[in-house]
C-alpha positions as a printed Julia matrix, in Angstrom:
350×3 Matrix{Float64}:
  85.27  128.52  105.64
  86.8   130.45  102.71
  90.06  129.56  101.02
  92.13  132.52   99.88
  95.42  130.82   98.95
  96.55  127.56   97.45
  98.48  126.85  100.71
  95.2   127.15  102.63
  93.7   124.35  100.38
  96.69  122.12  101.02
  96.5   122.7   104.79
  92.85  121.63  104.7
  93.49  118.56  102.51
  96.5   117.37  104.54
  94.49  117.76  107.73
  92.23  114.98  106.31
  95.32  112.7   106.72
  96.69  111.9   103.26
  97.95  108.57  104.39
  94.52  107.24  105.39
  92.03  105.87  102.84
  88.51  104.93  103.82
  87.31  102.07  101.62
  83.77  102.55  100.32
  81.92  104.33   97.46
  79.01  106.01   99.25
  80.94  109.21  100.03
  82.53  109.7    96.68
  79.19  109.07   94.88
  77.36  111.67   97.01
  80.35  114.06   96.6
  80.35  113.64   92.76
  76.56  114.06   92.67
  76.93  117.42   94.42
  79.32  118.39   91.56
  76.86  117.31   88.85
  78.64  114.03   88.3
  81.55  115.21   86.17
  82.72  111.56   85.77
  79.64  110.86   83.62
  81.0   113.11   80.85
  84.43  111.46   80.69
  86.14  108.4    79.13
  88.48  106.47   81.35
  91.26  103.92   81.31
  91.25  102.49   84.79
  94.54  101.1    86.12
  94.92   99.02   89.28
  97.69   96.75   90.65
 100.44   96.74   93.27
 103.66   97.31   91.29
 103.95   99.17   87.92
 100.54  100.91   87.78
 102.07  104.36   87.97
 104.52  103.58   85.13
 101.73  102.01   83.09
  99.62  105.22   83.5
 102.68  107.26   82.46
 103.05  105.26   79.25
  99.32  105.45   78.44
  99.51  109.23   78.94
 102.5   109.46   76.61
 100.95  107.34   73.81
  97.27  108.44   73.82
  97.86  111.72   71.84
  99.26  109.64   68.92
  95.87  107.98   68.74
  94.13  111.29   68.16
  93.15  112.17   71.76
  93.6   115.93   71.91
  93.21  116.35   75.69
  94.4   113.6    78.0
  93.87  113.73   81.71
  96.17  111.87   84.15
  95.35  111.11   87.73
  98.07  109.42   89.76
  99.36  109.19   93.3
 101.38  109.83   95.33
 103.08  113.04   94.24
 106.87  113.44   94.53
 107.36  117.21   94.72
 104.11  119.03   94.23
 100.51  118.12   95.0
  99.62  119.45   91.55
 101.47  116.48   89.93
  98.49  114.27   90.78
  96.16  116.0    88.27
  97.52  116.78   84.81
  95.98  117.61   81.43
  98.34  117.12   78.48
 101.19  117.05   80.94
 100.37  120.39   82.55
  99.51  120.39   86.21
  96.2   121.7    87.57
  96.55  125.43   88.47
  96.67  126.86   91.94
  93.76  129.17   91.28
  91.48  126.41   89.97
  92.13  124.42   93.11
  91.22  127.41   95.3
  88.04  128.06   93.35
  86.94  124.35   93.48
  87.7   124.11   97.17
  85.51  127.1    97.9
  82.64  125.64   95.97
  83.06  122.08   97.36
  83.88  122.86  100.98
  80.34  122.65  102.48
  79.79  119.12  101.15
  83.38  118.03  101.93
  82.85  119.03  105.55
  79.34  117.58  105.78
  80.5   114.14  104.45
  83.8   114.18  106.36
  85.46  113.38  103.04
  88.87  111.84  103.22
  91.91  113.29  101.49
  91.71  110.87   98.62
  87.98  111.35   98.12
  88.54  115.14   98.01
  91.34  114.79   95.49
  89.45  112.31   93.37
  86.39  114.6    93.13
  88.54  117.55   92.39
  90.3   115.71   89.55
  87.08  114.59   87.93
  85.65  118.1    88.08
  88.86  119.48   86.52
  88.97  116.88   83.72
  85.3   117.62   82.89
  86.03  121.39   83.01
  88.93  120.89   80.57
  86.74  118.63   78.38
  89.27  115.81   78.34
  88.52  113.1    75.83
  90.34  110.44   77.74
  91.47  110.18   81.37
  94.08  107.74   82.63
  92.91  106.88   86.13
  95.16  105.21   88.74
  93.47  103.61   91.71
  94.56  104.79   95.15
  94.31  101.49   97.14
  92.87   98.19   96.13
  90.07   98.5    93.56
  86.71   97.26   94.66
  86.13   99.94   97.26
  88.62  102.5    96.06
  87.12  105.99   95.35
  88.12  105.7    91.69
  85.87  102.68   91.21
  82.8   104.83   90.75
  83.52  105.25   86.96
  82.47  103.28   83.91
  85.79  102.93   82.0
  86.51  102.08   78.34
  89.38   99.82   79.39
  90.78   98.21   82.59
  94.45   97.37   83.2
  95.63   95.44   86.19
  99.39   95.19   86.82
 101.07   92.51   88.89
  99.92   92.25   92.52
 102.11   91.78   95.63
 101.64   91.91   99.35
 100.8    95.46  100.28
  98.18   97.22  102.41
  97.37   93.84  103.94
  95.58   95.52  106.89
  92.95   96.7   104.4
  93.04   94.3   101.46
  93.71   90.99  103.17
  96.74   88.83  104.11
  96.48   86.33  101.23
  97.51   87.16   97.67
  94.17   85.84   96.47
  92.35   88.36   98.68
  94.47   91.2    97.37
  93.89   89.99   93.78
  90.16   89.8    94.38
  90.12   93.48   95.4
  92.08   94.58   92.38
  90.06   92.63   89.67
  86.93   94.1    91.06
  87.48   97.16   88.84
  86.44   95.0    85.89
  83.12   96.26   84.46
  80.6    94.43   82.31
  81.68   94.05   78.69
  84.83   96.13   79.21
  88.15   94.59   78.07
  90.88   94.09   80.69
  94.61   93.63   80.31
  96.62   91.69   82.92
 100.21   90.3    83.39
  99.78   87.21   85.49
 100.81   83.58   85.41
  99.89   82.3    88.89
  97.24   79.61   88.3
  95.04   80.49   91.33
  94.93   84.11   90.28
  94.2    83.25   86.66
  91.32   81.04   87.72
  89.84   83.88   89.79
  89.97   86.46   86.99
  88.64   84.01   84.5
  85.64   83.34   86.62
  85.07   87.01   87.5
  85.44   88.19   83.91
  83.06   85.46   82.72
  80.44   86.82   85.19
  80.98   90.37   83.8
  81.09   89.16   80.17
  84.46   90.91   79.83
  87.33   89.47   77.86
  90.75   89.18   79.54
  93.97   89.72   77.56
  97.0    88.36   79.45
 100.35   89.67   78.23
 102.14   86.97   80.3
 100.97   84.56   77.56
 102.17   86.63   74.68
 105.44   86.65   72.84
 105.81   90.29   73.58
 109.3    91.55   74.38
 112.21   91.72   71.92
 115.55   93.27   72.63
 117.93   94.67   70.14
 121.64   93.77   70.14
 122.37   96.86   72.16
 119.65   96.33   74.73
 121.82   97.59   77.62
 122.12  101.06   76.21
 119.42  103.68   75.67
 117.65  103.66   72.36
 117.33  100.1    71.2
 114.33   98.06   72.18
 111.1    96.86   70.72
 107.87   95.24   71.85
 105.74   92.67   69.93
 102.22   92.63   71.31
 101.14   89.48   69.43
  99.82   91.34   66.45
 102.14   94.27   65.98
 105.71   95.34   66.74
 106.7    98.72   68.08
 110.2   100.25   68.42
 111.31  102.8    71.0
 114.29  104.8    72.16
 115.02  106.01   75.61
 116.32  104.86   78.96
 113.71  103.26   81.23
 115.68  101.64   84.09
 115.01   97.98   84.5
 113.98   97.08   80.99
 112.12   93.8    81.7
 110.09   95.29   84.49
 109.23   98.48   82.64
 108.65   96.83   79.27
 106.05   94.7    80.87
 104.26   97.88   82.02
 104.66   99.35   78.47
 103.39   96.18   76.88
 100.2    96.28   78.97
  99.65   99.91   77.88
 100.18   99.01   74.2
  97.87   96.0    74.28
  95.24   98.09   76.06
  95.48  100.87   73.51
  95.17   98.37   70.63
  91.9    97.18   72.17
  90.36  100.6    72.2
  91.81  101.38   68.73
  89.74   99.28   66.39
  89.89   96.29   68.79
  93.54   95.62   68.06
  93.24   94.95   64.4
  95.45   97.75   63.28
  98.94   98.87   64.44
  98.89  101.92   66.63
  99.83  105.05   64.75
 103.02  105.72   66.72
 106.06  107.46   65.29
 109.15  105.39   64.58
 111.58  105.14   67.47
 109.34  107.02   69.85
 111.38  108.29   72.85
 110.3   106.78   76.16
 111.23  109.14   78.98
 112.56  108.15   82.38
 110.0   108.34   85.15
 111.1   110.32   88.2
 111.53  108.15   91.25
 111.55  104.85   89.24
 115.14  103.59   89.17
 116.18  107.19   88.36
 119.9   107.68   88.18
 121.3   111.05   89.22
 124.84  112.16   88.35
 126.17  115.17   90.21
 129.66  116.66   90.53
 130.65  113.68   92.71
 131.78  110.44   91.03
 129.21  108.74   93.2
 125.96  107.94   91.48
 122.63  108.35   93.29
 119.57  106.26   92.38
 116.06  107.11   93.48
 113.36  104.37   93.54
 109.93  104.05   95.02
 110.08  100.29   95.73
 108.36   99.52   99.03
 107.25   95.94   98.91
 108.97   92.66   98.52
 108.43   92.17   94.75
 109.35   95.79   94.02
 112.57   95.57   96.03
 113.49   92.28   94.33
 113.23   93.97   90.95
 115.39   96.86   92.31
 118.0    94.43   93.65
 118.03   92.57   90.32
 118.53   95.86   88.41
 121.39   97.01   90.74
 123.17   93.6    90.52
 123.03   93.55   86.69
 123.88   97.19   86.12
 126.47   97.69   88.8
 127.85   94.24   89.62
 131.15   95.5    91.01
 130.03   98.63   92.75
 129.69   99.09   96.47
 126.15  100.04   97.29
 124.85  102.14  100.25
 121.09  102.13  100.79
 118.94  104.61  102.63
 115.53  103.11  102.99
 112.33  104.6   104.52
 108.94  102.86  104.63
 105.53  103.49  106.11
 104.81  101.45  109.2
 101.79   99.75  107.67
 103.97   97.97  105.08
 105.13   94.35  105.34
 108.69   95.59  105.77
 110.38   92.56  107.33
 110.92   90.62  104.03
 111.76   93.89  102.38
 114.63   94.48  104.83
 115.74   90.87  104.53
């Protein structure tokens, strides 16, 4: 098969069923070996979790250039408008032509292995980041962690955002089972940053990290978030990580929820920047941009505001409800909600 157009590549990829993920690492390892193991030439920050991992990846991508990383790759999912959003270098999406060229080279092995959509895209991303000679890649897991296709890398840092009930048909019905899948991205001797205060989950990660000889940094135990007097308007907030304080401007929706994500990113970057001894070389009042699809307010010609948000599990929707109640206490709210059938949607609707 020969791919002539970008649209041909998308047709092939979507035919692999973009909403199905096959857990296991054999396929991705063989696929990457056929591409001369591009991941072996890259540095990674590996991010897992249920809620907030996309935002945390966004903040890492924003901050890394200030630490001297000249080419930063970003791999996230899902995309909102264009498939190319999933694979960025310095904020620029992968090109149509590069996708076509890679698909033509990789097609025989993709077909032979019966590679899934996510395996195809992961291998494509690693090949592109190696081609671009990225000096750091921010890597978001697709589903879970232990058997996710991204877990074939040896990262410089792991970050695990809070977990909730999601993908229970594949990860387990108990929160401890889901947590066990997520923390399995921890690698020997590699620092990990979490945001967790549930005793049973803390006991699990303590035991697992001890086996891996990896030190866990828990931002839930840090005096980390400080608001200015004008915390309800854009432009006035700061974060204290335990060693350093950073100030920011910008509007980031639900500040508590997003500042926890930002705090995890900051603590992680401190760990790979002289092991946290020095303050990160960030500019004063760095502007933190609004993420599309995360409590994103749209104002059109109508006096009616529209808000877009990707919350799709109970914890995420609770955060959304809290934000709406605090920001618009007296407004009538109309909700249009769509969710995949594999989600635990009953408590979400309630």
